Amino acid sequence: MEKDFNIDEITVQVADERFLGYVDTILKTIEDAAKVRGTGIARRSPEYIAQKIKEGKAIIALQGEEFAGFCYIETWSDKKFVANSGLIVVEKFRGHGLAKRIKQKAFELSRQRYPDAKIFGLTTGLAVMKINSELGYKPVTFSELTSDEAFWKGCESCVNYDILQRTNRKYCLCTAMLYDPAKEENKNNQSTEK
């Protein structure tokens, strides 16, 4: 398949109210991807996505006016944890490193706004696991994530929620990955002392 775009022409930026017109497209893209993958992606309401955009807690990728990808951040447990969620890339833009650019921007936004928070994500996607690993995330057990009930309530719309429920939130098909800035800082300090 020949691509009809230049990946360098795609802008990846923090979204604001100018981008509210993309909410339905974002949700449709997430829904379509969930159907194709057959794996769990928690559904979000239009109001929820719009709120993330209004708060400056979303990343949007566009080629001109055309929607290309999205991700948002959310804090939990009194801002001790930040989740990067809803990462999606439109099918025609996949395979060119756009997901990595979006995830990097969400990571930077998370570190900028919440420098001491642990950053985490749940995913069933190998590509996202690889990107997370490159950013310094480590696979962890679910017990190392937020205990905030509101976060886990978001999993209820996932097709795999019954697994999470049956295992008392210990296991699911998702892999939990965590970036702990305190551990990374400690590791960096140790390497400079050598």
Tab-separated table of N, CA, C and O in Angstrom, residues 86-176:
chain	number	residue	atom	x	y	z
A	86	GLY	N	-5.830	6.008	25.890
A	86	GLY	CA	-6.544	6.296	24.664
A	86	GLY	C	-5.660	6.499	23.454
A	86	GLY	O	-6.070	7.138	22.486
A	87	LEU	N	-4.435	5.965	23.477
A	87	LEU	CA	-3.547	6.134	22.327
A	87	LEU	C	-4.158	5.465	21.106
A	87	LEU	O	-4.486	4.284	21.123
A	88	ILE	N	-4.321	6.256	20.062
A	88	ILE	CA	-4.898	5.739	18.828
A	88	ILE	C	-4.247	6.447	17.638
A	88	ILE	O	-3.932	7.632	17.722
A	89	VAL	N	-4.029	5.686	16.576
A	89	VAL	CA	-3.536	6.241	15.316
A	89	VAL	C	-4.467	5.728	14.220
A	89	VAL	O	-4.789	4.537	14.174
A	90	VAL	N	-4.907	6.627	13.360
A	90	VAL	CA	-5.756	6.253	12.232
A	90	VAL	C	-4.983	5.246	11.374
A	90	VAL	O	-3.785	5.396	11.148
A	91	GLU	N	-5.705	4.235	10.896
A	91	GLU	CA	-5.063	3.115	10.202
A	91	GLU	C	-4.105	3.547	9.090
A	91	GLU	O	-2.994	3.031	8.989
A	92	LYS	N	-4.476	4.496	8.278
A	92	LYS	CA	-3.614	4.873	7.142
A	92	LYS	C	-2.301	5.516	7.578
A	92	LYS	O	-1.353	5.565	6.808
A	93	PHE	N	-2.234	5.987	8.834
A	93	PHE	CA	-1.012	6.616	9.336
A	93	PHE	C	-0.160	5.664	10.178
A	93	PHE	O	0.885	6.048	10.684
A	94	ARG	N	-0.614	4.429	10.335
A	94	ARG	CA	0.122	3.469	11.167
A	94	ARG	C	1.377	2.966	10.452
A	94	ARG	O	1.449	2.952	9.234
A	95	GLY	N	2.342	2.528	11.254
A	95	GLY	CA	3.554	1.934	10.709
A	95	GLY	C	4.616	2.939	10.291
A	95	GLY	O	5.569	2.585	9.606
A	96	HIS	N	4.463	4.193	10.730
A	96	HIS	CA	5.416	5.237	10.349
A	96	HIS	C	5.978	5.981	11.563
A	96	HIS	O	6.552	7.049	11.414
A	97	GLY	N	5.763	5.437	12.766
A	97	GLY	CA	6.320	6.049	13.967
A	97	GLY	C	5.456	7.117	14.600
A	97	GLY	O	5.887	7.784	15.538
A	98	LEU	N	4.228	7.284	14.119
A	98	LEU	CA	3.370	8.333	14.677
A	98	LEU	C	2.944	8.017	16.107
A	98	LEU	O	2.922	8.917	16.961
A	99	ALA	N	2.619	6.773	16.392
A	99	ALA	CA	2.234	6.416	17.765
A	99	ALA	C	3.352	6.765	18.741
A	99	ALA	O	3.098	7.269	19.835
A	100	LYS	N	4.573	6.521	18.331
A	100	LYS	CA	5.723	6.834	19.188
A	100	LYS	C	5.817	8.341	19.437
A	100	LYS	O	6.072	8.778	20.561
A	101	ARG	N	5.597	9.136	18.399
A	101	ARG	CA	5.637	10.596	18.554
A	101	ARG	C	4.526	11.077	19.496
A	101	ARG	O	4.752	11.947	20.339
A	102	ILE	N	3.327	10.510	19.353
A	102	ILE	CA	2.202	10.902	20.209
A	102	ILE	C	2.496	10.505	21.661
A	102	ILE	O	2.312	11.301	22.584
A	103	LYS	N	2.956	9.284	21.843
A	103	LYS	CA	3.253	8.778	23.192
A	103	LYS	C	4.370	9.604	23.837
A	103	LYS	O	4.305	9.934	25.023
A	104	GLN	N	5.391	9.951	23.058
A	104	GLN	CA	6.491	10.784	23.570
A	104	GLN	C	5.958	12.137	24.041
A	104	GLN	O	6.321	12.620	25.101
A	105	LYS	N	5.070	12.730	23.248
A	105	LYS	CA	4.503	14.039	23.606
A	105	LYS	C	3.644	13.927	24.871
A	105	LYS	O	3.683	14.795	25.739
A	106	ALA	N	2.865	12.837	24.989
A	106	ALA	CA	2.053	12.621	26.197
A	106	ALA	C	2.953	12.410	27.414
A	106	ALA	O	2.656	12.904	28.508
A	107	PHE	N	4.042	11.693	27.219
A	107	PHE	CA	5.009	11.465	28.296
A	107	PHE	C	5.613	12.797	28.742
A	107	PHE	O	5.684	13.095	29.938
A	108	GLU	N	6.030	13.617	27.785
A	108	GLU	CA	6.599	14.932	28.099
A	108	GLU	C	5.586	15.807	28.835
A	108	GLU	O	5.936	16.487	29.802
A	109	LEU	N	4.333	15.801	28.382
A	109	LEU	CA	3.285	16.579	29.033
A	109	LEU	C	3.075	16.092	30.469
A	109	LEU	O	2.945	16.902	31.397
A	110	SER	N	3.074	14.785	30.661
A	110	SER	CA	2.909	14.207	32.001
A	110	SER	C	4.046	14.631	32.923
A	110	SER	O	3.818	15.022	34.061
A	111	ARG	N	5.285	14.545	32.426
A	111	ARG	CA	6.458	14.913	33.233
A	111	ARG	C	6.470	16.406	33.544
A	111	ARG	O	6.847	16.818	34.632
A	112	GLN	N	6.046	17.210	32.572
A	112	GLN	CA	6.020	18.656	32.762
A	112	GLN	C	4.982	19.058	33.811
A	112	GLN	O	5.273	19.833	34.715
A	113	ARG	N	3.778	18.532	33.679
A	113	ARG	CA	2.701	18.928	34.580
A	113	ARG	C	2.775	18.258	35.946
A	113	ARG	O	2.337	18.835	36.942
A	114	TYR	N	3.282	17.016	35.979
A	114	TYR	CA	3.316	16.235	37.226
A	114	TYR	C	4.686	15.572	37.364
A	114	TYR	O	4.814	14.351	37.231
A	115	PRO	N	5.742	16.356	37.612
A	115	PRO	CA	7.110	15.820	37.575
A	115	PRO	C	7.408	14.703	38.576
A	115	PRO	O	8.298	13.884	38.328
A	116	ASP	N	6.685	14.639	39.674
A	116	ASP	CA	6.961	13.615	40.686
A	116	ASP	C	6.039	12.401	40.580
A	116	ASP	O	6.210	11.421	41.303
A	117	ALA	N	5.068	12.463	39.698
A	117	ALA	CA	4.088	11.376	39.586
A	117	ALA	C	4.672	10.184	38.835
A	117	ALA	O	5.496	10.329	37.937
A	118	LYS	N	4.213	9.001	39.219
A	118	LYS	CA	4.521	7.784	38.468
A	118	LYS	C	3.583	7.757	37.264
A	118	LYS	O	2.398	8.053	37.388
A	119	ILE	N	4.128	7.409	36.108
A	119	ILE	CA	3.338	7.386	34.880
A	119	ILE	C	3.092	5.933	34.509
A	119	ILE	O	4.019	5.126	34.517
A	120	PHE	N	1.841	5.608	34.212
A	120	PHE	CA	1.545	4.217	33.907
A	120	PHE	C	0.560	4.079	32.763
A	120	PHE	O	-0.087	5.033	32.349
A	121	GLY	N	0.481	2.862	32.275
A	121	GLY	CA	-0.479	2.537	31.246
A	121	GLY	C	-0.780	1.054	31.276
A	121	GLY	O	0.003	0.257	31.792
A	122	LEU	N	-1.942	0.716	30.767
A	122	LEU	CA	-2.348	-0.676	30.579
A	122	LEU	C	-2.509	-0.879	29.077
A	122	LEU	O	-3.136	-0.054	28.417
A	123	THR	N	-1.962	-1.943	28.562
A	123	THR	CA	-2.086	-2.177	27.122
A	123	THR	C	-2.044	-3.656	26.794
A	123	THR	O	-1.460	-4.444	27.544
A	124	THR	N	-2.673	-3.996	25.692
A	124	THR	CA	-2.551	-5.341	25.135
A	124	THR	C	-1.711	-5.290	23.858
A	124	THR	O	-1.456	-6.320	23.261
A	125	GLY	N	-1.298	-4.101	23.458
A	125	GLY	CA	-0.595	-3.934	22.193
A	125	GLY	C	0.917	-4.007	22.322
A	125	GLY	O	1.520	-3.266	23.095
A	126	LEU	N	1.529	-4.883	21.540
A	126	LEU	CA	2.978	-5.036	21.553
A	126	LEU	C	3.688	-3.746	21.160
A	126	LEU	O	4.697	-3.375	21.763
A	127	ALA	N	3.171	-3.040	20.162
A	127	ALA	CA	3.802	-1.796	19.716
A	127	ALA	C	3.849	-0.771	20.850
A	127	ALA	O	4.877	-0.110	21.058
A	128	VAL	N	2.758	-0.660	21.622
A	128	VAL	CA	2.725	0.283	22.741
A	128	VAL	C	3.688	-0.166	23.835
A	128	VAL	O	4.378	0.659	24.439
A	129	MET	N	3.772	-1.471	24.077
A	129	MET	CA	4.725	-1.979	25.070
A	129	MET	C	6.151	-1.597	24.684
A	129	MET	O	6.953	-1.184	25.539
A	130	LYS	N	6.481	-1.718	23.410
A	130	LYS	CA	7.829	-1.358	22.942
A	130	LYS	C	8.090	0.135	23.129
A	130	LYS	O	9.166	0.539	23.582
A	131	ILE	N	7.119	0.958	22.766
A	131	ILE	CA	7.264	2.404	22.938
A	131	ILE	C	7.448	2.736	24.414
A	131	ILE	O	8.333	3.505	24.793
A	132	ASN	N	6.604	2.161	25.267
A	132	ASN	CA	6.718	2.405	26.705
A	132	ASN	C	8.099	2.016	27.217
A	132	ASN	O	8.705	2.741	28.009
A	133	SER	N	8.595	0.867	26.794
A	133	SER	CA	9.920	0.411	27.226
A	133	SER	C	10.999	1.419	26.839
A	133	SER	O	11.886	1.727	27.629
A	134	GLU	N	10.917	1.934	25.620
A	134	GLU	CA	11.889	2.929	25.157
A	134	GLU	C	11.837	4.216	25.989
A	134	GLU	O	12.840	4.899	26.146
A	135	LEU	N	10.669	4.527	26.528
A	135	LEU	CA	10.511	5.721	27.364
A	135	LEU	C	10.938	5.485	28.812
A	135	LEU	O	10.971	6.419	29.605
A	136	GLY	N	11.233	4.237	29.166
A	136	GLY	CA	11.689	3.938	30.523
A	136	GLY	C	10.666	3.256	31.403
A	136	GLY	O	10.912	3.022	32.585
A	137	TYR	N	9.510	2.914	30.851
A	137	TYR	CA	8.503	2.172	31.601
A	137	TYR	C	9.006	0.747	31.833
A	137	TYR	O	9.723	0.191	30.997
A	138	LYS	N	8.561	0.162	32.937
A	138	LYS	CA	8.869	-1.234	33.258
A	138	LYS	C	7.550	-1.975	33.466
A	138	LYS	O	6.604	-1.420	34.017
A	139	PRO	N	7.488	-3.256	33.041
A	139	PRO	CA	6.287	-4.055	33.342
A	139	PRO	C	6.176	-4.243	34.859
A	139	PRO	O	7.183	-4.478	35.535
A	140	VAL	N	4.970	-4.105	35.385
A	140	VAL	CA	4.745	-4.240	36.829
A	140	VAL	C	3.446	-5.013	37.068
A	140	VAL	O	2.647	-5.199	36.154
A	141	THR	N	3.260	-5.426	38.304
A	141	THR	CA	1.991	-6.045	38.679
A	141	THR	C	0.958	-4.948	38.881
A	141	THR	O	1.304	-3.788	39.143
A	142	PHE	N	-0.300	-5.311	38.775
A	142	PHE	CA	-1.370	-4.328	38.946
A	142	PHE	C	-1.340	-3.692	40.335
A	142	PHE	O	-1.783	-2.571	40.514
A	143	SER	N	-0.806	-4.395	41.321
A	143	SER	CA	-0.759	-3.866	42.693
A	143	SER	C	0.144	-2.639	42.798
A	143	SER	O	0.042	-1.883	43.761
A	144	GLU	N	1.024	-2.430	41.822
A	144	GLU	CA	1.922	-1.268	41.855
A	144	GLU	C	1.294	-0.026	41.225
A	144	GLU	O	1.895	1.043	41.236
A	145	LEU	N	0.093	-0.177	40.691
A	145	LEU	CA	-0.603	0.941	40.072
A	145	LEU	C	-1.502	1.626	41.096
A	145	LEU	O	-1.606	1.201	42.235
A	146	THR	N	-2.185	2.650	40.649
A	146	THR	CA	-3.099	3.370	41.522
A	146	THR	C	-4.171	2.438	42.089
A	146	THR	O	-4.617	1.509	41.407
A	147	SER	N	-4.562	2.701	43.309
A	147	SER	CA	-5.683	1.958	43.903
A	147	SER	C	-6.974	2.766	43.781
A	147	SER	O	-8.007	2.369	44.302
A	148	ASP	N	-6.910	3.875	43.085
A	148	ASP	CA	-8.045	4.768	42.911
A	148	ASP	C	-9.189	4.027	42.202
A	148	ASP	O	-9.058	3.586	41.063
A	149	GLU	N	-10.305	3.896	42.894
A	149	GLU	CA	-11.455	3.157	42.356
A	149	GLU	C	-11.976	3.761	41.048
A	149	GLU	O	-12.449	3.041	40.169
A	150	ALA	N	-11.876	5.085	40.913
A	150	ALA	CA	-12.369	5.737	39.701
A	150	ALA	C	-11.577	5.276	38.474
A	150	ALA	O	-12.136	5.128	37.388
A	151	PHE	N	-10.276	5.037	38.636
A	151	PHE	CA	-9.493	4.527	37.505
A	151	PHE	C	-10.003	3.157	37.081
A	151	PHE	O	-10.255	2.906	35.912
A	152	TRP	N	-10.151	2.260	38.035
A	152	TRP	CA	-10.535	0.888	37.719
A	152	TRP	C	-11.968	0.812	37.195
A	152	TRP	O	-12.305	-0.078	36.423
A	153	LYS	N	-12.790	1.778	37.584
A	153	LYS	CA	-14.161	1.826	37.056
A	153	LYS	C	-14.124	2.013	35.542
A	153	LYS	O	-14.969	1.489	34.828
A	154	GLY	N	-13.113	2.727	35.053
A	154	GLY	CA	-12.970	2.940	33.613
A	154	GLY	C	-12.776	1.645	32.837
A	154	GLY	O	-13.044	1.574	31.648
A	155	CYS	N	-12.314	0.599	33.508
A	155	CYS	CA	-12.112	-0.699	32.847
A	155	CYS	C	-13.430	-1.440	32.622
A	155	CYS	O	-13.458	-2.426	31.881
A	156	GLU	N	-14.499	-1.006	33.261
A	156	GLU	CA	-15.778	-1.719	33.164
A	156	GLU	C	-16.292	-1.834	31.741
A	156	GLU	O	-16.977	-2.789	31.404
A	157	SER	N	-15.958	-0.885	30.873
A	157	SER	CA	-16.458	-0.928	29.500
A	157	SER	C	-15.588	-1.794	28.589
A	157	SER	O	-15.910	-1.991	27.423
A	158	CYS	N	-14.523	-2.347	29.126
A	158	CYS	CA	-13.626	-3.205	28.343
A	158	CYS	C	-14.215	-4.611	28.230
A	158	CYS	O	-14.806	-5.124	29.190
A	159	VAL	N	-14.000	-5.252	27.080
A	159	VAL	CA	-14.527	-6.608	26.884
A	159	VAL	C	-13.890	-7.625	27.827
A	159	VAL	O	-14.443	-8.702	28.042
A	160	ASN	N	-12.755	-7.294	28.401
A	160	ASN	CA	-12.050	-8.219	29.290
A	160	ASN	C	-12.281	-7.931	30.774
A	160	ASN	O	-11.606	-8.507	31.627
A	161	TYR	N	-13.225	-7.069	31.074
A	161	TYR	CA	-13.447	-6.668	32.466
A	161	TYR	C	-13.739	-7.850	33.382
A	161	TYR	O	-13.315	-7.860	34.533
A	162	ASP	N	-14.422	-8.863	32.868
A	162	ASP	CA	-14.745	-10.016	33.708
A	162	ASP	C	-13.484	-10.690	34.238
A	162	ASP	O	-13.462	-11.177	35.376
A	163	ILE	N	-12.422	-10.712	33.453
A	163	ILE	CA	-11.153	-11.307	33.904
A	163	ILE	C	-10.596	-10.498	35.071
A	163	ILE	O	-10.198	-11.054	36.098
A	164	LEU	N	-10.569	-9.193	34.918
A	164	LEU	CA	-10.070	-8.308	35.970
A	164	LEU	C	-10.878	-8.477	37.246
A	164	LEU	O	-10.327	-8.560	38.348
A	165	GLN	N	-12.181	-8.585	37.095
A	165	GLN	CA	-13.076	-8.732	38.242
A	165	GLN	C	-12.878	-10.082	38.935
A	165	GLN	O	-12.777	-10.149	40.156
A	166	ARG	N	-12.815	-11.148	38.146
A	166	ARG	CA	-12.654	-12.500	38.707
A	166	ARG	C	-11.345	-12.671	39.467
A	166	ARG	O	-11.256	-13.482	40.379
A	167	THR	N	-10.318	-11.915	39.072
A	167	THR	CA	-9.007	-12.062	39.704
A	167	THR	C	-8.752	-10.989	40.772
A	167	THR	O	-7.617	-10.794	41.195
A	168	ASN	N	-9.818	-10.315	41.190
A	168	ASN	CA	-9.704	-9.249	42.197
A	168	ASN	C	-8.662	-8.200	41.808
A	168	ASN	O	-7.839	-7.783	42.618
A	169	ARG	N	-8.689	-7.817	40.532
A	169	ARG	CA	-7.799	-6.783	39.974
A	169	ARG	C	-6.323	-7.152	40.064
A	169	ARG	O	-5.465	-6.287	40.112
A	170	LYS	N	-6.011	-8.414	40.051
A	170	LYS	CA	-4.613	-8.837	40.069
A	170	LYS	C	-4.096	-9.146	38.671
A	170	LYS	O	-2.912	-8.993	38.401
A	171	TYR	N	-4.977	-9.615	37.784
A	171	TYR	CA	-4.566	-10.032	36.449
A	171	TYR	C	-5.605	-9.613	35.422
A	171	TYR	O	-6.781	-9.483	35.734
A	172	CYS	N	-5.137	-9.458	34.199
A	172	CYS	CA	-6.010	-9.239	33.059
A	172	CYS	C	-5.206	-9.555	31.811
A	172	CYS	O	-4.062	-10.004	31.920
A	173	LEU	N	-5.762	-9.323	30.642
A	173	LEU	CA	-4.998	-9.519	29.421
A	173	LEU	C	-4.062	-8.345	29.159
A	173	LEU	O	-3.104	-8.473	28.406
A	174	CYS	N	-4.324	-7.218	29.781
A	174	CYS	CA	-3.451	-6.058	29.640
A	174	CYS	C	-2.145	-6.281	30.395
A	174	CYS	O	-2.102	-6.969	31.404
A	175	THR	N	-1.112	-5.631	29.905
A	175	THR	CA	0.157	-5.553	30.616
A	175	THR	C	0.217	-4.179	31.266
A	175	THR	O	-0.033	-3.166	30.604
A	176	ALA	N	0.532	-4.158	32.556
A	176	ALA	CA	0.699	-2.893	33.271
A	176	ALA	C	2.155	-2.460	33.135
A	176	ALA	O	3.066	-3.268	33.320
